[in-house]
C-alpha cells in the first residue's frame, strides 16, 4: 500500500472548454485514508480536556472560561487584540519593566479579526482561533505521518500529540496551536517540494512566536541540502521560499527595535525584562540546583522530566533517520528550551510544537498496534487520562507560570 498522501490523478474529462485546466491546490486536495478517524480522535481527546478544565473551574468557584481564555499570557494577548501595542506595562517584583512588545502579533491580530466578524466576546474569539489552529495542525501532522510512514503511524502521531501532558495548552488562549499549525504545514510543504508555500507559512510562523525562526532555520537547511543534491539546479521558487521564510520574525524584531530606539537590540532588551534570553543553559543549571536543594512541588519536577524526555526523543529522532528538515526544526526548539532562561515550568509548553519528537514513539506504538492492539489501547488510554487530569491541575490548581 502506498504511503503517499497525494491521490492518483483521475482521467481527464472529455468535454472541451475546461480541458487542460488545473483546479487550485485547496480544491484538488483529498483527505488521505484514515485522516477523518485520526482527527475525530484528536477532537474527542481535546474536547474532553476542555470539559475537564471547565468542571475544575466550576469546582474551584471560577467563572466558566477563566482558565481557558484568561490565563497568564492570554490576558496580554487579549489586551493587544483590543487596544494594540504600547498600552500595557507591568513592573515585576524584581523591578523589571515588562511591556506588551514581548508578544508577537499574529495571534492577537486573528483574535481581533474573529471578534470583529463574529458575535462573540474577545475571550471566545481567542479560543476559537486557538481551537481552529489546533485542528489544522493535527491534520498537518497526519499528512506528514502518512506521507513518511503510512496510515497507522500517522494516526499514532496525532493521538500522541493529543495526549501530551501539556496538550491542554493547545486549547487555551495561547499561541502554541497557531505556531504549530503554521510550522507543520510549512514543513509538510518542504517535504512535498512546495517551496513558495513553505516560505510563506514560515514567515507567518515567525509572526506568531519568538521561536518562529526555527521554521525558517529548518527550511534554510533543507534548501541548502537540495541545492547540493541538485548541484545548483533548483527552481526559483526555492530561492523565493528561502528569502520569504525569515521575514516575519525579522520584521517584528526590527519593528520593536525601532519603537524602543535601538533597532537591532531593542527587542532583546524587551525580552530580557521578562527574563527571556539565550543564556547557554545557565538558568537551567540554577533551576536544577534550587530544585534539588529545596524541591518544587509537582509542576517543576514534572517539567524537568518532560524536558529530559524531549532530549531523549530528539536523540531517537536522529537515530531514526527522519528527514533533515524535521530534525533541524525539533533540534532548534530543544536547544532553545535547554539554553534559554525563564521559568522552567513553561519549558514543556515550548516543546509542544516540536512534533517530530513524537515520530519514534509513534512508530513504536504503530508496531504495537499491529501485533497487540489491546496493549496499544491501554497505553493510549492511560496517557489520555494523565493528560486530562494534569492539564486541569496545571491550568486551574497550580499557580506556576504556564
PDB file of N, CA, C and O in Angstrom, residues 364-379:
ATOM      1  N   UNK A 364       6.760   3.230  17.183  1.00  0.00           N
ATOM      2  CA  UNK A 364       6.734   2.096  18.108  1.00  0.00           C
ATOM      3  C   UNK A 364       5.300   1.724  18.459  1.00  0.00           C
ATOM      4  O   UNK A 364       4.943   0.531  18.518  1.00  0.00           O
ATOM      5  N   UNK A 365       4.461   2.732  18.694  1.00  0.00           N
ATOM      6  CA  UNK A 365       3.061   2.462  19.022  1.00  0.00           C
ATOM      7  C   UNK A 365       2.337   1.822  17.848  1.00  0.00           C
ATOM      8  O   UNK A 365       1.492   0.933  18.032  1.00  0.00           O
ATOM      9  N   UNK A 366       2.671   2.256  16.627  1.00  0.00           N
ATOM     10  CA  UNK A 366       2.050   1.656  15.443  1.00  0.00           C
ATOM     11  C   UNK A 366       2.436   0.183  15.312  1.00  0.00           C
ATOM     12  O   UNK A 366       1.595  -0.668  14.969  1.00  0.00           O
ATOM     13  N   UNK A 367       3.700  -0.145  15.592  1.00  0.00           N
ATOM     14  CA  UNK A 367       4.112  -1.560  15.536  1.00  0.00           C
ATOM     15  C   UNK A 367       3.384  -2.375  16.601  1.00  0.00           C
ATOM     16  O   UNK A 367       2.966  -3.519  16.355  1.00  0.00           O
ATOM     17  N   UNK A 368       3.220  -1.798  17.796  1.00  0.00           N
ATOM     18  CA  UNK A 368       2.492  -2.495  18.858  1.00  0.00           C
ATOM     19  C   UNK A 368       1.041  -2.714  18.458  1.00  0.00           C
ATOM     20  O   UNK A 368       0.466  -3.781  18.725  1.00  0.00           O
ATOM     21  N   UNK A 369       0.439  -1.722  17.821  1.00  0.00           N
ATOM     22  CA  UNK A 369      -0.966  -1.823  17.411  1.00  0.00           C
ATOM     23  C   UNK A 369      -1.180  -2.988  16.441  1.00  0.00           C
ATOM     24  O   UNK A 369      -2.207  -3.671  16.502  1.00  0.00           O
ATOM     25  N   UNK A 370      -0.190  -3.230  15.572  1.00  0.00           N
ATOM     26  CA  UNK A 370      -0.359  -4.286  14.571  1.00  0.00           C
ATOM     27  C   UNK A 370      -0.332  -5.685  15.195  1.00  0.00           C
ATOM     28  O   UNK A 370      -0.988  -6.598  14.705  1.00  0.00           O
ATOM     29  N   UNK A 371       0.408  -5.849  16.295  1.00  0.00           N
ATOM     30  CA  UNK A 371       0.533  -7.194  16.877  1.00  0.00           C
ATOM     31  C   UNK A 371      -0.211  -7.335  18.203  1.00  0.00           C
ATOM     32  O   UNK A 371      -0.681  -8.429  18.536  1.00  0.00           O
ATOM     33  N   UNK A 372      -0.322  -6.252  18.964  1.00  0.00           N
ATOM     34  CA  UNK A 372      -1.013  -6.311  20.259  1.00  0.00           C
ATOM     35  C   UNK A 372      -1.872  -5.056  20.431  1.00  0.00           C
ATOM     36  O   UNK A 372      -1.523  -4.133  21.183  1.00  0.00           O
ATOM     37  N   UNK A 373      -2.992  -4.977  19.735  1.00  0.00           N
ATOM     38  CA  UNK A 373      -3.812  -3.761  19.786  1.00  0.00           C
ATOM     39  C   UNK A 373      -4.329  -3.433  21.180  1.00  0.00           C
ATOM     40  O   UNK A 373      -4.480  -2.267  21.532  1.00  0.00           O
ATOM     41  N   UNK A 374      -4.600  -4.458  21.993  1.00  0.00           N
ATOM     42  CA  UNK A 374      -5.104  -4.195  23.344  1.00  0.00           C
ATOM     43  C   UNK A 374      -4.072  -3.433  24.180  1.00  0.00           C
ATOM     44  O   UNK A 374      -4.412  -2.508  24.927  1.00  0.00           O
ATOM     45  N   UNK A 375      -2.794  -3.813  24.034  1.00  0.00           N
ATOM     46  CA  UNK A 375      -1.750  -3.109  24.777  1.00  0.00           C
ATOM     47  C   UNK A 375      -1.596  -1.671  24.290  1.00  0.00           C
ATOM     48  O   UNK A 375      -1.392  -0.746  25.093  1.00  0.00           O
ATOM     49  N   UNK A 376      -1.703  -1.459  22.987  1.00  0.00           N
ATOM     50  CA  UNK A 376      -1.617  -0.102  22.447  1.00  0.00           C
ATOM     51  C   UNK A 376      -2.756   0.764  22.967  1.00  0.00           C
ATOM     52  O   UNK A 376      -2.556   1.934  23.326  1.00  0.00           O
ATOM     53  N   UNK A 377      -3.963   0.200  23.020  1.00  0.00           N
ATOM     54  CA  UNK A 377      -5.112   0.937  23.555  1.00  0.00           C
ATOM     55  C   UNK A 377      -4.920   1.262  25.030  1.00  0.00           C
ATOM     56  O   UNK A 377      -5.287   2.353  25.493  1.00  0.00           O
ATOM     57  N   UNK A 378      -4.361   0.315  25.774  1.00  0.00           N
ATOM     58  CA  UNK A 378      -4.129   0.559  27.200  1.00  0.00           C
ATOM     59  C   UNK A 378      -3.139   1.700  27.408  1.00  0.00           C
ATOM     60  O   UNK A 378      -3.366   2.587  28.249  1.00  0.00           O
ATOM     61  N   UNK A 379      -2.060   1.707  26.630  1.00  0.00           N
ATOM     62  CA  UNK A 379      -1.074   2.786  26.742  1.00  0.00           C
ATOM     63  C   UNK A 379      -1.700   4.118  26.361  1.00  0.00           C
ATOM     64  O   UNK A 379      -1.554   5.127  27.071  1.00  0.00           O
TER      65      UNK A 379
END
